[in-house]
PDB file of C-alpha atoms in Angstrom:
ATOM      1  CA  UNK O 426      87.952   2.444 251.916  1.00 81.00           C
ATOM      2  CA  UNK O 427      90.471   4.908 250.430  1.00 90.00           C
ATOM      3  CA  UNK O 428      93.340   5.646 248.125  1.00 90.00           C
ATOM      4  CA  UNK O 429      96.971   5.966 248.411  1.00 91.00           C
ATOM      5  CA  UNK O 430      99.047   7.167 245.298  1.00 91.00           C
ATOM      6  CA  UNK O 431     103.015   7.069 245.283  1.00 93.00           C
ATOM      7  CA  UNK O 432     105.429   9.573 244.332  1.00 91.00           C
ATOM      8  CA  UNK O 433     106.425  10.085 240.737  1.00 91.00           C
ATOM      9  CA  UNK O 434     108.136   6.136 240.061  1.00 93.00           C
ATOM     10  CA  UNK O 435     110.195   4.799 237.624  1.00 93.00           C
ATOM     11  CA  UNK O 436     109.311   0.778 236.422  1.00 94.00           C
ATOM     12  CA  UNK O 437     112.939  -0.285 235.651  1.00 92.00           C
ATOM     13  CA  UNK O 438     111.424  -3.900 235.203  1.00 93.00           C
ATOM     14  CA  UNK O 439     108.895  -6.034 235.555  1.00 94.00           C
ATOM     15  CA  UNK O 440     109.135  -7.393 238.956  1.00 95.00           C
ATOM     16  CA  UNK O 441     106.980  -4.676 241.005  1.00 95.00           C
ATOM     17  CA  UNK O 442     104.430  -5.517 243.918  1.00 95.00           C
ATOM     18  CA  UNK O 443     102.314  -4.052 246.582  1.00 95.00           C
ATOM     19  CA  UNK O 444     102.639  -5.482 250.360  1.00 95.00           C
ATOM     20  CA  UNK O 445      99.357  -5.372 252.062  1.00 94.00           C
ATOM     21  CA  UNK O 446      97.040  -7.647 253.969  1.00 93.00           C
ATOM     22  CA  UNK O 447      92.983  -7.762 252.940  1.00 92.00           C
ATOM     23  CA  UNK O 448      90.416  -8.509 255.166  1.00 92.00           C
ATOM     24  CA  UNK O 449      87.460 -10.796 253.910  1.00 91.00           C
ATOM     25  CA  UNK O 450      85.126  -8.917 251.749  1.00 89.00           C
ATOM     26  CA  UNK O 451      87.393  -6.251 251.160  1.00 90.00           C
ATOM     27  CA  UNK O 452      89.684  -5.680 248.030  1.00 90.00           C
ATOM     28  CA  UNK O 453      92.575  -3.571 246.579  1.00 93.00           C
ATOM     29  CA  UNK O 454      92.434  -2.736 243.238  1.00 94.00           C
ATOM     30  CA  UNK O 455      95.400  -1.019 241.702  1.00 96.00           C
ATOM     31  CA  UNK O 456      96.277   1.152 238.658  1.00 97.00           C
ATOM     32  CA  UNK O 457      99.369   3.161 237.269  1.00 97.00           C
ATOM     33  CA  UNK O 458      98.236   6.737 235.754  1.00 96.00           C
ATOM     34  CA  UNK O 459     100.287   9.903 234.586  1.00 94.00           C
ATOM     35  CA  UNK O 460     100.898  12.311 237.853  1.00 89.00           C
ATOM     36  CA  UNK O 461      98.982  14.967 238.440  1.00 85.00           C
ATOM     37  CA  UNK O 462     100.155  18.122 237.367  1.00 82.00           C
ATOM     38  CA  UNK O 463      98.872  20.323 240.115  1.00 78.00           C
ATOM     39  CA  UNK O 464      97.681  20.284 243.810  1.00 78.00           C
ATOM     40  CA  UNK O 465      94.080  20.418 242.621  1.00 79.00           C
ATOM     41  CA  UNK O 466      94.713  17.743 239.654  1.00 83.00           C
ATOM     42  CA  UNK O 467      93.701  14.346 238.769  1.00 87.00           C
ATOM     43  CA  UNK O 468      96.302  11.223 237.915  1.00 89.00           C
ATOM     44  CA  UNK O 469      95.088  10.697 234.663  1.00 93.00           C
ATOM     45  CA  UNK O 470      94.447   7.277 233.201  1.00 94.00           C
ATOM     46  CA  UNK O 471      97.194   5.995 230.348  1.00 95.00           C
ATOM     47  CA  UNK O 472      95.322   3.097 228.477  1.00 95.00           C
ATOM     48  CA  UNK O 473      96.099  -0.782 229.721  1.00 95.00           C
ATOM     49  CA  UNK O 474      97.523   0.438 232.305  1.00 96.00           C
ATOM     50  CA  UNK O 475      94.069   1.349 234.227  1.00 95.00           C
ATOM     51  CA  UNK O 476      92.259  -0.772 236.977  1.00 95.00           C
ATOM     52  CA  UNK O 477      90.322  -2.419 234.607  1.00 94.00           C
ATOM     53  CA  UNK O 478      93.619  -3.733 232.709  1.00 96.00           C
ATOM     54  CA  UNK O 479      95.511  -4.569 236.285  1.00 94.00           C
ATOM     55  CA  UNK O 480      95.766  -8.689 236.453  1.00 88.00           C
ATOM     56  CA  UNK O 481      93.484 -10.522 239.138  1.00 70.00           C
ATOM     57  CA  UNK O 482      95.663 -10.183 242.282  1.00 67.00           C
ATOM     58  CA  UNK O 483      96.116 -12.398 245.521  1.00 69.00           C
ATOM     59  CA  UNK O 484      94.520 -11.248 248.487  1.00 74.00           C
ATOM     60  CA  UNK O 485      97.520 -10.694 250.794  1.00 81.00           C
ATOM     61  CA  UNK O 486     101.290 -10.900 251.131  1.00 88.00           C
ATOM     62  CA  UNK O 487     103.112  -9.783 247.818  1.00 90.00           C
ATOM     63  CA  UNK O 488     100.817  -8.444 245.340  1.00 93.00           C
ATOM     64  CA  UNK O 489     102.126  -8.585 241.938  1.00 94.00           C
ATOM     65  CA  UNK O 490     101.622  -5.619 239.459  1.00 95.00           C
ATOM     66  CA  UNK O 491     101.375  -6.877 236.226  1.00 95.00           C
ATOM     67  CA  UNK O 492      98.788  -5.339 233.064  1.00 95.00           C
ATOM     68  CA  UNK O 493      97.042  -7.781 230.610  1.00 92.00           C
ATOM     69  CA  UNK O 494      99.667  -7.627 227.621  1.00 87.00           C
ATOM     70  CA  UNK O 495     101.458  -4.273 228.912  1.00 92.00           C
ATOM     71  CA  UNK O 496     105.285  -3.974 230.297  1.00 94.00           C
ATOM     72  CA  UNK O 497     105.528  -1.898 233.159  1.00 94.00           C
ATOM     73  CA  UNK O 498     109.190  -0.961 231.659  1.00 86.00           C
ATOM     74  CA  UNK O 499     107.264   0.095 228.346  1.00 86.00           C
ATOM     75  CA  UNK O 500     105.815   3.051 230.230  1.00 90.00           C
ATOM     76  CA  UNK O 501     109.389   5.047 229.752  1.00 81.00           C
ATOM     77  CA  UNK O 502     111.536   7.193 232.251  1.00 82.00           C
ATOM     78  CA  UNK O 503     110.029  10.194 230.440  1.00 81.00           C
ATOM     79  CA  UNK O 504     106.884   9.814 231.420  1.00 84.00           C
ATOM     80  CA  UNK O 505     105.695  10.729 235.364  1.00 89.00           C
ATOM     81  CA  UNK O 506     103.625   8.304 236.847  1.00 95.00           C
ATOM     82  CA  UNK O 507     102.480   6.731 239.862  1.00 95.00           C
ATOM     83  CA  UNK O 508     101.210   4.098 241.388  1.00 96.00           C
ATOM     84  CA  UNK O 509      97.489   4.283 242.842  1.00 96.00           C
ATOM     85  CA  UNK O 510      95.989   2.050 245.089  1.00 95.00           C
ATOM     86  CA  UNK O 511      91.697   1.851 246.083  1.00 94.00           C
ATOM     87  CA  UNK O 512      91.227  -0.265 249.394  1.00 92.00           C
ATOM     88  CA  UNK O 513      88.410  -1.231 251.429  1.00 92.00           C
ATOM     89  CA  UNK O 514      88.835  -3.245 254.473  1.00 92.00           C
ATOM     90  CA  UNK O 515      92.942  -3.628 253.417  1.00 92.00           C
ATOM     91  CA  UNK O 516      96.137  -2.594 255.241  1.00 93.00           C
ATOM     92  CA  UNK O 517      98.652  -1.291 252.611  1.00 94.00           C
ATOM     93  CA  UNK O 518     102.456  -1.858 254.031  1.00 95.00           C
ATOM     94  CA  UNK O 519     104.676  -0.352 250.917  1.00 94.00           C
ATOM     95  CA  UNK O 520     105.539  -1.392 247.115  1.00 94.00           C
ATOM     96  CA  UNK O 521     108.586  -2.341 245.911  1.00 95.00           C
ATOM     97  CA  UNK O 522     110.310  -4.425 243.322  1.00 95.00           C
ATOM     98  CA  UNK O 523     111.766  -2.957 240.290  1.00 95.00           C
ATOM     99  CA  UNK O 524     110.894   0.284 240.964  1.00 93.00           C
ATOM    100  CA  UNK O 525     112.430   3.933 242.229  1.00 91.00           C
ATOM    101  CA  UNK O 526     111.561   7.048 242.694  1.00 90.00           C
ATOM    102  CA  UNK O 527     111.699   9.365 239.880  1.00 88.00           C
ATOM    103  CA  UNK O 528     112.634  12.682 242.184  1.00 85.00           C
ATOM    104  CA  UNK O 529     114.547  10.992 245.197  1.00 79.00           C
ATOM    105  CA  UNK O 530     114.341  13.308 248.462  1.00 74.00           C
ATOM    106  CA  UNK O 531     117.436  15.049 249.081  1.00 61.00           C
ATOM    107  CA  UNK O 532     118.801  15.622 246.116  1.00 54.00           C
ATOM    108  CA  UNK O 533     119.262  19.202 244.549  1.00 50.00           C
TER     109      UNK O 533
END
């Protein structure tokens, strides 16, 4: 098992998912949380928006991220966040959707 957390992302809508495949008996569990502030910091949870809140997902393919009763687009431009995934016994191939980095590489 293990993690992988994005960049600093920007939800511009509601149509975001994870590509991955899971093997039987393993699971990926994902969460969206306010970016660590530090090389030696912690994402820190934002309520409904924690893996507790994240909507029972498919197994493989296209993954959607969706919250019980939250709007990823609610979570504001303002705000740095990213995206956190937990496997075990899962291959994660990228995210995408209505999403974008919130510091693109290469610019200024």
């Amino acid at each position: 098992g293990g993690w992988v957390t994005s960049p600093a992302l920007v939800f511009t809508g509601e149509d975001a998912y994870i590509t991955a495949d899971v093997q039987p008996g393993g699971c990926l569990e994902y969460a969206v949380r306010r970016a660590p502030m530090g090389f030696y910091a912690h994402a820190e949870p934002i309520p409904g928006y924690d893996f507790s809140d994240a909507e029972t997902a498919r197994p493989s393919g296209h993954i959607p991220v969706k919250f019980r009763g939250r709007a990823l687009s609610g979570l504001g431009e303002e705000e740095n966040v990213v995206l956190m995934i937990r496997v075990r016994n899962a291959t994660v191939y990228g995210f995408g959707g209505d999403v974008r980095a919130k510091f693109p590489r290469g610019r200024g």
